[in-house]
Short mmCIF file of C-alpha atoms in Angstrom, two decimals:
data_model
loop_
_atom_site.label_atom_id
_atom_site.label_comp_id
_atom_site.label_asym_id
_atom_site.label_seq_id
_atom_site.Cartn_x
_atom_site.Cartn_y
_atom_site.Cartn_z
CA MET A 210 14.21 -12.14 -34.88
CA THR A 211 15.09 -11.09 -31.38
CA HIS A 212 13.46 -8.68 -28.99
CA THR A 213 14.18 -6.85 -25.79
CA PRO A 214 11.45 -6.75 -23.11
CA ASP A 215 10.54 -3.16 -23.97
CA GLU A 216 10.24 -4.05 -27.65
CA ALA A 217 7.31 -6.43 -27.40
CA ALA A 218 7.12 -9.30 -29.81
CA GLY A 219 4.70 -9.84 -32.61
CA GLY A 220 6.08 -7.70 -35.43
CA THR A 221 7.93 -9.02 -38.45
CA GLY A 222 10.53 -6.28 -38.82
CA VAL A 223 13.51 -5.66 -36.58
CA VAL A 224 12.53 -3.12 -33.94
CA LYS A 225 15.07 -0.36 -33.45
CA PRO A 226 15.81 0.75 -29.87
CA LYS A 227 14.05 3.94 -28.87
CA PRO A 228 16.17 7.10 -28.44
CA TRP A 229 17.20 7.73 -24.84
CA TYR A 230 14.87 10.71 -24.48
CA ARG A 231 11.89 8.50 -25.38
CA GLN A 232 12.71 5.84 -22.81
CA LEU A 233 10.09 5.65 -20.06
CA TYR A 234 12.57 5.60 -17.18
CA VAL A 235 14.34 8.72 -18.49
CA GLN A 236 11.05 10.59 -18.79
CA VAL A 237 9.96 9.54 -15.30
CA LEU A 238 13.34 10.49 -13.80
CA VAL A 239 13.19 13.95 -15.40
CA ALA A 240 9.60 14.34 -14.17
CA ILE A 241 10.60 13.45 -10.59
CA VAL A 242 13.41 16.03 -10.58
CA ALA A 243 11.11 18.66 -12.09
CA GLY A 244 8.47 17.90 -9.46
CA ILE A 245 11.00 18.29 -6.62
CA VAL A 246 12.18 21.64 -7.98
CA LEU A 247 8.62 22.92 -8.46
CA GLY A 248 7.51 21.86 -4.97
CA TRP A 249 10.62 23.37 -3.41
CA ARG A 250 10.64 26.72 -5.20
CA TRP A 251 6.88 27.25 -5.52
CA PRO A 252 5.17 25.24 -2.74
CA ASP A 253 1.67 26.56 -3.52
CA VAL A 254 1.94 25.54 -7.15
CA GLY A 255 3.41 22.17 -6.16
CA THR A 256 0.55 21.51 -3.74
CA ALA A 257 -1.91 22.33 -6.54
CA MET A 258 -0.40 19.48 -8.57
CA GLU A 259 -2.00 16.88 -6.29
CA PRO A 260 -4.85 16.04 -8.72
CA VAL A 261 -2.31 15.29 -11.47
CA GLY A 262 -0.58 12.62 -9.41
CA THR A 263 -3.68 11.15 -7.78
CA THR A 264 -5.53 10.92 -11.10
CA PHE A 265 -2.76 8.84 -12.65
CA VAL A 266 -2.55 6.52 -9.62
CA THR A 267 -6.35 6.20 -9.62
CA ALA A 268 -6.32 5.32 -13.32
CA MET A 269 -3.74 2.61 -12.66
CA LYS A 270 -5.68 1.23 -9.70
CA MET A 271 -8.76 1.12 -11.92
CA LEU A 272 -7.00 -1.49 -14.06
CA ILE A 273 -5.27 -3.47 -11.30
CA GLY A 274 -8.41 -5.43 -10.36
CA PRO A 275 -9.25 -6.59 -13.92
CA ILE A 276 -5.58 -7.38 -14.64
CA VAL A 277 -5.18 -9.50 -11.51
CA PHE A 278 -8.53 -11.20 -12.04
CA LEU A 279 -7.85 -12.12 -15.67
CA THR A 280 -4.23 -13.17 -15.27
CA VAL A 281 -4.91 -15.38 -12.25
CA ILE A 282 -7.83 -17.05 -14.04
CA GLY A 283 -5.78 -17.56 -17.20
CA GLY A 284 -2.85 -18.98 -15.27
CA ILE A 285 -4.87 -21.45 -13.19
CA ALA A 286 -7.22 -22.50 -16.00
CA GLY A 287 -4.26 -23.35 -18.25
CA VAL A 288 -2.52 -25.61 -15.71
CA ALA A 289 -2.92 -29.31 -16.37
CA ASP A 290 -2.40 -30.31 -12.72
CA LEU A 291 -4.24 -28.22 -10.12
CA ARG A 292 -1.95 -29.62 -7.44
CA LYS A 293 0.78 -27.45 -8.91
CA VAL A 294 -1.31 -24.36 -8.15
CA GLY A 295 -1.72 -25.50 -4.56
CA ARG A 296 2.00 -26.21 -4.15
CA THR A 297 2.89 -22.84 -5.63
CA GLY A 298 0.52 -21.04 -3.27
CA VAL A 299 1.77 -22.85 -0.17
CA LYS A 300 5.41 -22.27 -1.07
CA ALA A 301 4.75 -18.61 -1.78
CA LEU A 302 3.03 -18.09 1.58
CA ALA A 303 5.88 -19.88 3.37
CA TYR A 304 8.43 -17.64 1.68
CA PHE A 305 6.37 -14.54 2.49
CA GLN A 306 6.33 -15.39 6.19
CA VAL A 307 10.06 -16.01 6.38
CA GLY A 308 10.79 -12.84 4.40
CA THR A 309 8.54 -10.78 6.69
CA ILE A 310 10.31 -12.08 9.79
CA VAL A 311 13.74 -11.26 8.37
CA ALA A 312 12.61 -7.78 7.31
CA MET A 313 11.13 -7.02 10.72
CA ALA A 314 14.25 -8.33 12.43
CA ALA A 315 16.34 -6.00 10.26
CA GLY A 316 14.32 -3.03 11.49
CA LEU A 317 14.69 -4.08 15.13
CA VAL A 318 18.44 -4.55 14.78
CA ALA A 319 18.86 -1.14 13.13
CA ILE A 320 16.94 0.84 15.75
CA ASN A 321 18.70 -1.02 18.57
CA LEU A 322 22.12 -0.24 17.12
CA PHE A 323 21.12 3.40 16.62
CA PRO A 324 18.52 4.25 19.31
CA LEU A 325 17.40 7.52 17.77
CA GLY A 326 14.32 7.79 19.99
CA GLU A 327 16.30 8.01 23.21
CA GLY A 328 16.43 11.56 24.50
CA VAL A 329 13.22 12.68 22.75
CA HIS A 330 11.14 12.31 25.96
CA ALA A 331 7.85 12.90 24.15
CA ASP A 332 4.79 13.66 26.26
CA VAL A 333 2.00 11.51 24.83
CA GLY A 334 -0.67 13.70 26.42
CA GLU A 335 0.43 16.69 24.34
CA LEU A 336 0.30 14.89 20.98
CA ASP A 337 -2.50 16.00 18.63
CA THR A 338 -4.32 12.92 17.33
CA SER A 339 -6.97 14.67 15.24
CA GLY A 340 -7.47 14.39 11.48
CA ASP A 341 -6.39 11.40 9.39
CA ALA A 342 -4.00 10.15 12.06
CA GLY A 343 -6.83 9.96 14.57
CA GLN A 344 -8.87 7.85 12.18
CA TYR A 345 -5.94 5.45 11.71
CA ILE A 346 -5.51 5.17 15.47
CA ASP A 347 -9.21 4.42 15.95
CA ARG A 348 -9.24 1.76 13.22
CA GLY A 349 -6.01 0.22 14.44
CA GLU A 350 -7.24 -0.10 18.00
CA HIS A 351 -10.22 -2.11 16.73
CA GLN A 352 -8.22 -4.16 14.23
CA HIS A 353 -7.86 -7.92 14.84
CA TRP A 354 -5.28 -10.20 13.23
CA TRP A 355 -7.91 -12.67 12.05
CA GLN A 356 -9.93 -10.08 10.13
CA PHE A 357 -7.92 -10.59 6.96
CA LEU A 358 -9.43 -14.10 6.77
CA THR A 359 -13.04 -12.90 7.04
CA HIS A 360 -12.23 -9.95 4.79
CA LEU A 361 -11.25 -12.31 1.95
CA VAL A 362 -14.91 -12.88 0.98
CA PRO A 363 -16.45 -9.78 -0.68
CA ASP A 364 -20.00 -8.64 -0.01
CA SER A 365 -20.77 -9.02 -3.72
CA PHE A 366 -18.95 -10.10 -6.85
CA PHE A 367 -18.46 -6.55 -8.11
CA GLY A 368 -17.80 -5.21 -4.63
CA ALA A 369 -14.19 -6.43 -4.74
CA PHE A 370 -13.57 -4.47 -7.94
CA VAL A 371 -15.40 -1.37 -6.71
CA GLU A 372 -13.36 -1.28 -3.51
CA GLY A 373 -10.15 -2.22 -5.34
CA ASP A 374 -9.37 -4.93 -2.77
CA ILE A 375 -6.69 -7.14 -4.33
CA LEU A 376 -7.13 -9.94 -1.78
CA GLN A 377 -10.81 -10.29 -2.60
CA VAL A 378 -10.11 -10.14 -6.33
CA ILE A 379 -7.54 -12.93 -5.96
CA PHE A 380 -10.06 -15.00 -3.98
CA LEU A 381 -12.66 -14.70 -6.75
CA ALA A 382 -10.11 -15.33 -9.49
CA VAL A 383 -8.81 -18.51 -7.86
CA LEU A 384 -12.35 -19.88 -7.57
CA PHE A 385 -13.16 -19.08 -11.20
CA GLY A 386 -9.80 -20.40 -12.43
CA ILE A 387 -10.22 -23.73 -10.66
CA ALA A 388 -13.80 -24.05 -11.90
CA LEU A 389 -12.79 -23.37 -15.51
CA ASN A 390 -9.96 -25.87 -15.21
CA MET A 391 -12.32 -28.57 -13.95
CA VAL A 392 -15.24 -28.16 -16.37
CA GLY A 393 -13.07 -29.31 -19.27
CA LYS A 394 -14.02 -28.74 -22.89
CA SER A 395 -17.07 -26.60 -22.13
CA GLY A 396 -14.81 -24.01 -20.53
CA GLU A 397 -12.56 -23.57 -23.58
CA PRO A 398 -14.53 -20.66 -25.13
CA ILE A 399 -14.45 -18.83 -21.80
CA ILE A 400 -10.70 -19.36 -21.43
CA ALA A 401 -10.17 -18.08 -24.96
CA SER A 402 -12.29 -15.03 -24.15
CA VAL A 403 -10.31 -14.43 -20.95
CA ASN A 404 -7.06 -14.45 -22.92
CA ARG A 405 -8.44 -12.04 -25.52
CA LEU A 406 -9.89 -9.75 -22.87
CA THR A 407 -6.54 -9.77 -21.09
CA GLU A 408 -4.92 -8.49 -24.24
CA VAL A 409 -7.47 -5.68 -24.50
CA VAL A 410 -6.99 -4.63 -20.86
CA PHE A 411 -3.23 -4.52 -21.30
CA LYS A 412 -3.71 -2.37 -24.39
CA VAL A 413 -5.74 0.07 -22.30
CA LEU A 414 -2.96 -0.04 -19.73
CA GLY A 415 -0.54 0.95 -22.47
CA PHE A 416 -2.56 4.11 -23.05
CA VAL A 417 -2.54 4.98 -19.34
CA MET A 418 1.19 4.34 -19.01
CA LYS A 419 1.90 7.14 -21.47
CA ALA A 420 0.92 9.52 -18.66
CA ALA A 421 3.37 7.97 -16.18
CA PRO A 422 5.88 10.88 -16.29
CA LEU A 423 3.06 13.38 -15.74
CA GLY A 424 1.75 11.35 -12.80
CA ALA A 425 5.19 11.11 -11.20
CA PHE A 426 5.68 14.86 -11.66
CA GLY A 427 2.38 15.70 -9.98
CA ALA A 428 2.87 13.30 -7.07
CA MET A 429 6.40 14.50 -6.30
CA ALA A 430 5.56 18.20 -6.67
CA PHE A 431 2.65 17.78 -4.24
CA ALA A 432 4.74 15.88 -1.67
CA ILE A 433 7.51 18.49 -1.59
CA GLY A 434 5.11 21.44 -1.80
CA LYS A 435 2.82 20.10 0.94
CA PHE A 436 5.35 18.88 3.48
CA GLY A 437 8.43 20.87 2.47
CA LEU A 438 12.06 19.90 2.54
CA SER A 439 12.25 21.15 6.14
CA THR A 440 10.29 18.08 7.20
CA LEU A 441 13.19 15.97 6.00
CA THR A 442 15.58 17.71 8.38
CA SER A 443 13.36 17.55 11.49
CA LEU A 444 13.55 13.75 11.66
CA GLY A 445 16.20 13.29 9.01
CA SER A 446 18.21 10.82 11.10
CA LEU A 447 15.23 8.44 11.35
CA ILE A 448 14.53 8.73 7.61
CA LEU A 449 18.21 8.14 6.85
CA LEU A 450 18.31 5.07 9.11
CA PHE A 451 15.25 3.62 7.41
CA TYR A 452 16.67 4.21 3.94
CA ILE A 453 20.06 2.69 4.81
CA THR A 454 18.41 -0.33 6.45
CA SER A 455 16.16 -0.82 3.42
CA ILE A 456 19.06 -0.56 0.96
CA LEU A 457 21.10 -3.09 2.94
CA PHE A 458 18.10 -5.41 3.09
CA VAL A 459 17.65 -5.32 -0.68
CA VAL A 460 21.34 -5.64 -1.54
CA VAL A 461 22.49 -8.02 1.20
CA VAL A 462 19.45 -10.12 2.17
CA LEU A 463 17.48 -10.22 -1.09
CA GLY A 464 20.74 -10.24 -3.06
CA ALA A 465 22.00 -13.25 -1.12
CA VAL A 466 18.72 -15.14 -1.63
CA LEU A 467 18.79 -14.38 -5.33
CA ALA A 468 22.46 -15.33 -5.76
CA ALA A 469 22.51 -18.42 -3.55
CA TYR A 470 19.31 -20.12 -4.68
CA VAL A 471 18.13 -18.56 -7.93
CA LYS A 472 21.70 -17.96 -9.22
CA LEU A 473 20.95 -14.43 -10.45
CA ASN A 474 22.48 -11.03 -9.71
CA ILE A 475 20.48 -8.47 -7.71
CA PHE A 476 22.11 -5.46 -9.40
CA GLN A 477 21.23 -6.80 -12.84
CA LEU A 478 17.68 -7.36 -11.63
CA LEU A 479 17.40 -3.79 -10.35
CA ARG A 480 18.70 -2.47 -13.66
CA TYR A 481 16.18 -4.62 -15.52
CA PHE A 482 13.31 -3.09 -13.52
CA LYS A 483 14.61 0.49 -13.61
CA GLU A 484 11.47 1.87 -15.28
CA GLU A 485 9.18 0.28 -12.69
CA LEU A 486 11.40 1.33 -9.76
CA LEU A 487 11.40 4.96 -10.87
CA LEU A 488 7.64 4.83 -11.35
CA VAL A 489 7.23 3.48 -7.81
CA LEU A 490 9.59 6.15 -6.48
CA GLY A 491 7.67 8.92 -8.22
CA THR A 492 4.17 7.84 -7.20
CA SER A 493 5.01 6.48 -3.70
CA THR A 494 3.09 3.27 -4.37
CA ALA A 495 4.00 -0.06 -5.93
CA GLU A 496 0.61 -0.67 -7.53
CA PRO A 497 1.25 1.18 -10.83
CA ALA A 498 4.30 -1.05 -11.39
CA LEU A 499 2.45 -4.34 -10.80
CA PRO A 500 1.59 -4.98 -14.50
CA GLY A 501 5.14 -4.19 -15.57
CA LEU A 502 6.52 -6.55 -12.93
CA MET A 503 4.29 -9.38 -14.15
CA ARG A 504 5.13 -8.78 -17.79
CA LYS A 505 8.88 -8.58 -17.30
CA LEU A 506 9.02 -11.63 -15.03
CA GLN A 507 7.27 -13.70 -17.66
CA PHE A 508 9.60 -12.30 -20.31
CA MET A 509 12.53 -13.46 -18.15
CA GLY A 510 11.27 -17.01 -18.28
CA VAL A 511 8.98 -17.37 -15.25
CA ASP A 512 5.95 -19.46 -16.16
CA ARG A 513 2.62 -17.70 -16.38
CA PRO A 514 0.78 -19.52 -13.52
CA THR A 515 3.55 -18.65 -11.05
CA VAL A 516 3.58 -15.00 -12.09
CA GLY A 517 -0.21 -14.76 -12.02
CA LEU A 518 -0.49 -16.26 -8.54
CA VAL A 519 2.62 -15.12 -6.63
CA VAL A 520 2.87 -11.46 -7.71
CA PRO A 521 -0.70 -10.34 -6.85
CA THR A 522 -0.65 -12.31 -3.60
CA GLY A 523 2.72 -10.85 -2.69
CA TYR A 524 1.35 -7.34 -3.09
CA SER A 525 -0.80 -8.01 -0.03
CA PHE A 526 1.28 -10.50 1.97
CA ASN A 527 4.92 -9.87 1.06
CA LEU A 528 5.57 -6.27 2.09
CA ASP A 529 9.22 -6.26 3.10
CA GLY A 530 9.50 -2.47 3.13
CA ALA A 531 6.41 -2.12 5.30
CA ALA A 532 7.78 -4.80 7.66
CA ILE A 533 11.06 -2.92 8.15
CA TYR A 534 9.17 0.31 8.75
CA LEU A 535 6.75 -1.33 11.18
CA SER A 536 9.42 -2.74 13.49
CA LEU A 537 11.68 0.30 13.26
CA ALA A 538 8.86 2.80 13.92
CA THR A 539 7.39 0.76 16.77
CA LEU A 540 10.66 0.64 18.67
CA TYR A 541 11.41 4.28 17.89
CA ILE A 542 8.06 5.28 19.44
CA ALA A 543 8.84 3.15 22.49
CA GLN A 544 12.21 4.86 22.89
CA ALA A 545 10.78 8.34 22.30
CA THR A 546 8.04 7.84 24.90
CA ASP A 547 10.49 6.40 27.46
CA THR A 548 8.92 2.93 27.29
CA PRO A 549 11.66 0.38 27.97
CA LEU A 550 11.46 -2.92 26.09
CA SER A 551 13.64 -5.90 26.95
CA ALA A 552 14.99 -8.31 24.35
CA GLY A 553 12.25 -10.79 25.22
CA GLN A 554 9.56 -8.13 24.85
CA GLN A 555 10.95 -7.16 21.47
CA LEU A 556 10.76 -10.76 20.29
CA GLY A 557 7.16 -10.86 21.52
CA LEU A 558 6.60 -7.63 19.61
CA LEU A 559 7.90 -9.36 16.49
CA ALA A 560 5.32 -12.14 16.90
CA VAL A 561 2.53 -9.59 17.37
CA MET A 562 3.59 -7.67 14.26
CA LEU A 563 3.43 -10.83 12.16
CA LEU A 564 -0.27 -11.05 12.97
CA THR A 565 -1.28 -7.39 12.97
CA SER A 566 0.46 -6.72 9.67
CA LYS A 567 -1.76 -9.34 8.02
CA GLY A 568 -4.84 -7.77 9.55
CA ALA A 569 -4.23 -4.56 7.63
CA ALA A 570 -3.35 -6.17 4.30
CA GLY A 571 -5.02 -4.41 1.39
CA VAL A 572 -6.56 -1.70 3.61
CA ALA A 573 -6.13 2.02 2.91
CA GLY A 574 -3.64 3.44 5.40
CA GLY A 575 -2.70 -0.15 6.23
CA GLY A 576 0.78 0.80 7.48
CA PHE A 577 -0.52 3.08 10.20
CA ILE A 578 -3.39 0.75 11.03
CA ALA A 579 -0.93 -2.11 11.49
CA LEU A 580 1.34 0.12 13.56
CA THR A 581 -1.53 1.22 15.81
CA ALA A 582 -2.86 -2.34 16.09
CA THR A 583 0.61 -3.50 17.15
CA LEU A 584 0.95 -0.82 19.82
CA SER A 585 -2.58 -1.46 21.08
CA THR A 586 -1.99 -5.21 21.28
CA VAL A 587 1.28 -4.82 23.16
CA GLY A 588 -0.42 -2.44 25.54
CA HIS A 589 2.43 -0.64 27.25
CA VAL A 590 3.54 1.43 24.19
CA PRO A 591 1.09 4.34 23.69
CA ALA A 592 -0.75 4.17 20.35
CA ALA A 593 -0.85 7.96 20.15
CA GLY A 594 2.90 7.82 19.65
CA ILE A 595 2.36 7.30 15.92
CA MET A 596 2.05 11.09 15.71
CA LEU A 597 5.82 11.23 16.22
CA VAL A 598 6.35 9.64 12.79
CA PHE A 599 3.15 10.73 11.02
CA GLY A 600 4.71 13.89 9.57
CA ILE A 601 7.58 12.11 7.82
CA ASP A 602 5.57 9.11 6.61
CA LYS A 603 5.23 10.55 3.12
CA PHE A 604 9.01 10.64 2.70
CA MET A 605 9.33 7.06 3.91
CA SER A 606 6.52 5.67 1.77
CA GLU A 607 8.60 5.86 -1.41
CA CYS A 608 11.28 3.65 0.10
CA ARG A 609 8.70 1.23 1.52
CA ALA A 610 7.09 0.85 -1.89
CA VAL A 611 10.43 0.30 -3.65
CA VAL A 612 11.49 -2.40 -1.17
CA ASN A 613 8.05 -4.04 -1.44
CA PHE A 614 8.47 -4.14 -5.22
CA CYS A 615 11.97 -5.64 -5.03
CA GLY A 616 10.84 -8.18 -2.47
CA ASN A 617 8.02 -9.41 -4.68
CA ALA A 618 10.29 -9.68 -7.71
CA VAL A 619 12.77 -11.83 -5.78
CA ALA A 620 9.96 -13.85 -4.17
CA THR A 621 8.46 -14.74 -7.56
CA LEU A 622 11.83 -15.81 -8.94
CA PHE A 623 12.52 -17.85 -5.79
CA VAL A 624 9.17 -19.67 -5.91
CA ALA A 625 9.49 -20.22 -9.67
CA ARG A 626 12.92 -21.83 -9.21
CA TRP A 627 11.52 -23.90 -6.33
CA GLU A 628 8.68 -25.13 -8.55
CA ASN A 629 10.90 -25.66 -11.62
CA GLY A 630 8.97 -22.91 -13.37
CA LEU A 631 11.94 -20.71 -14.30
CA ASN A 632 13.99 -20.81 -17.48
CA LEU A 633 17.25 -19.89 -15.76
CA GLU A 634 19.33 -19.67 -18.91
CA ARG A 635 16.84 -17.25 -20.46
CA ALA A 636 16.71 -15.19 -17.26
CA ARG A 637 20.49 -14.83 -17.25
CA ARG A 638 20.54 -13.72 -20.86
CA VAL A 639 17.76 -11.19 -20.30
CA LEU A 640 19.43 -9.70 -17.21
CA ALA A 641 22.75 -9.55 -19.06
CA GLY A 642 21.09 -7.32 -21.64
CA GLN A 643 21.22 -9.83 -24.49
CA ARG A 644 18.46 -9.71 -27.08
CA VAL A 645 16.20 -12.73 -26.80
CA GLU A 646 13.06 -13.91 -28.53
CA GLU A 647 9.66 -13.35 -27.02
CA PRO A 648 8.79 -16.45 -24.93
CA THR A 649 6.14 -18.77 -26.28
CA GLU A 650 3.58 -20.18 -23.92
CA PRO A 651 4.00 -23.97 -23.63
CA GLU A 652 1.15 -26.12 -24.80
CA ALA A 653 -0.93 -27.29 -21.88
CA THR A 654 -1.40 -31.01 -21.39
CA PRO A 655 -5.14 -31.74 -21.17
CA GLN A 656 -6.45 -33.66 -18.20
CA PRO A 657 -8.17 -36.99 -18.77
CA GLY A 658 -11.42 -36.36 -20.54
CA GLN A 659 -10.42 -32.82 -21.50
CA SER A 660 -9.10 -31.42 -24.74
CA GLY A 661 -8.81 -27.79 -23.65
CA GLY A 662 -5.05 -27.46 -23.90
CA THR A 663 -4.62 -28.66 -27.49
CA SER A 664 -7.60 -26.99 -29.09
CA LEU A 665 -7.03 -23.73 -27.29
CA ARG A 666 -3.38 -23.77 -28.30
CA LYS A 667 -4.36 -24.31 -31.95
CA GLU A 668 -6.93 -21.56 -31.80
CA ARG A 669 -4.43 -19.09 -30.39
CA ASP A 670 -1.74 -20.15 -32.89
CA ALA A 671 -4.17 -19.45 -35.72
CA ALA A 672 -4.92 -16.01 -34.30
CA SER A 673 -1.21 -15.31 -33.96
CA SER A 674 -0.66 -16.27 -37.61
CA GLN A 675 -3.31 -13.79 -38.68
CA GLU A 676 -1.68 -11.08 -36.57
CA ARG A 677 1.73 -11.78 -38.08
CA ALA A 678 0.24 -11.51 -41.56
CA ALA A 679 -1.25 -8.15 -40.66
CA ASP A 680 2.08 -7.01 -39.27
CA GLN A 681 3.74 -7.52 -42.62
CA GLU A 682 1.63 -4.70 -44.02
CA ILE A 683 2.56 -2.29 -41.22
CA PRO A 684 5.94 -3.25 -39.71
CA GLY A 685 6.46 -2.40 -36.07
CA PRO A 686 6.03 -3.74 -32.58
CA ARG A 687 2.71 -5.16 -31.44
CA PRO A 688 1.65 -6.19 -27.96
CA ALA A 689 2.39 -9.82 -27.22
CA ASP A 690 -0.17 -12.29 -25.99
CA GLY A 691 -1.32 -12.21 -22.39
CA ILE A 692 0.88 -10.86 -19.65
CA ALA A 693 3.74 -10.13 -22.00
CA SER A 694 2.09 -6.89 -23.08
CA ALA A 695 1.62 -5.44 -19.63
CA VAL A 696 3.81 -2.46 -20.45
CA PRO A 697 3.12 -0.60 -23.69
CA SER A 698 5.36 -1.65 -26.50
CA GLN A 699 4.81 1.51 -28.52
CA PRO A 700 7.39 4.28 -28.00
CA LEU A 701 6.37 6.72 -25.30
#
């Protein structure tokens, strides 16, 4: 039997494709359009829809911490050679740095070719820095590049989950995963429990994902109702430049990386992730699409440890969209406030942004904090200038989140190919739309003195056999083991 990624494996009967009107991406797209119309025609009603969108995003964020924690632990604990985990992490961080530099350079090139800030002649003394923007400015001025290192360690074990800090969750998960891997046979029951708990959490995620169209509708209606379409026209040229630069970055830069090294097509990849991309577009954040990204990458043929380590880390360190925005907005503010910057100063600005962007990783309002920290570090560009772009930030956040998502998808495929952890033939078949079987997790090779891989594999095979027997009584799709069930398999 064969399956498509949205028809999760596990059942015994052939799963029929869902009608187009029950496809998640169709429902989300319709919800986005409806939200735009509502916010445009009835702004007060659209603004009142804010709780609908924020509640869905909050529900998704509630599950992000447990999902990241369990998948990272499961991936590391199941690796026979811990050196592979180290190599994967180092290669991922190296790719993230190079990708960030290229993205920032793209923003600098764009705003230099089209200096939209020239002629604005903004008076910094007249800018109102009260409210949320003032708080971002204050935090950014006291932000240091090295704080992301000290911020890795949470105040308490549960503090990382309470605050929803992905970096701290990853830190804890890596420690636990390595420890479970090293204790050998005594850790097998815990690993089995982690895998079963992962399946339960993904099932809960499936329930939440049913509300994705409603969440996208509420978020979009609020954005249009609150800020209005007139905001788009006031600085429309800057928004348009950012969108064009971002599109070219995804198609040209990420597309070239994917084609030259991974040997895959960027347009096929974008089509494959259409549901997640529309979800990101509707909610203005990439976090709700993180589980779907992990599940679909593994379905493509990326091994579980690579997915579990690279994707969550990339959500904090590989923000290509934010990097483009950071460089473009910084130079726009300099132009608008009549602050001349030479080519050498712009290169120095690039180096500063590499550090300040890491200092705001995983922090609420991180984009503005990084922007303010950059301006404060440079010194001669007034930090209060962020007010010039504060009003249109909401309409740029969707694009930032989409580019961040695409960048992490390509980064994971790149690192997987680099580490020989990608089934390229399977990936090509999946992206071509061919029906393929659900991937089976390879049996782990136990380390000397350990028998975890074999016994755990047998235990899970026995459980799978019982599930298949149960499926014969009630034909239909069931969630697959582990990450493969990150998106609900039941029709929405």
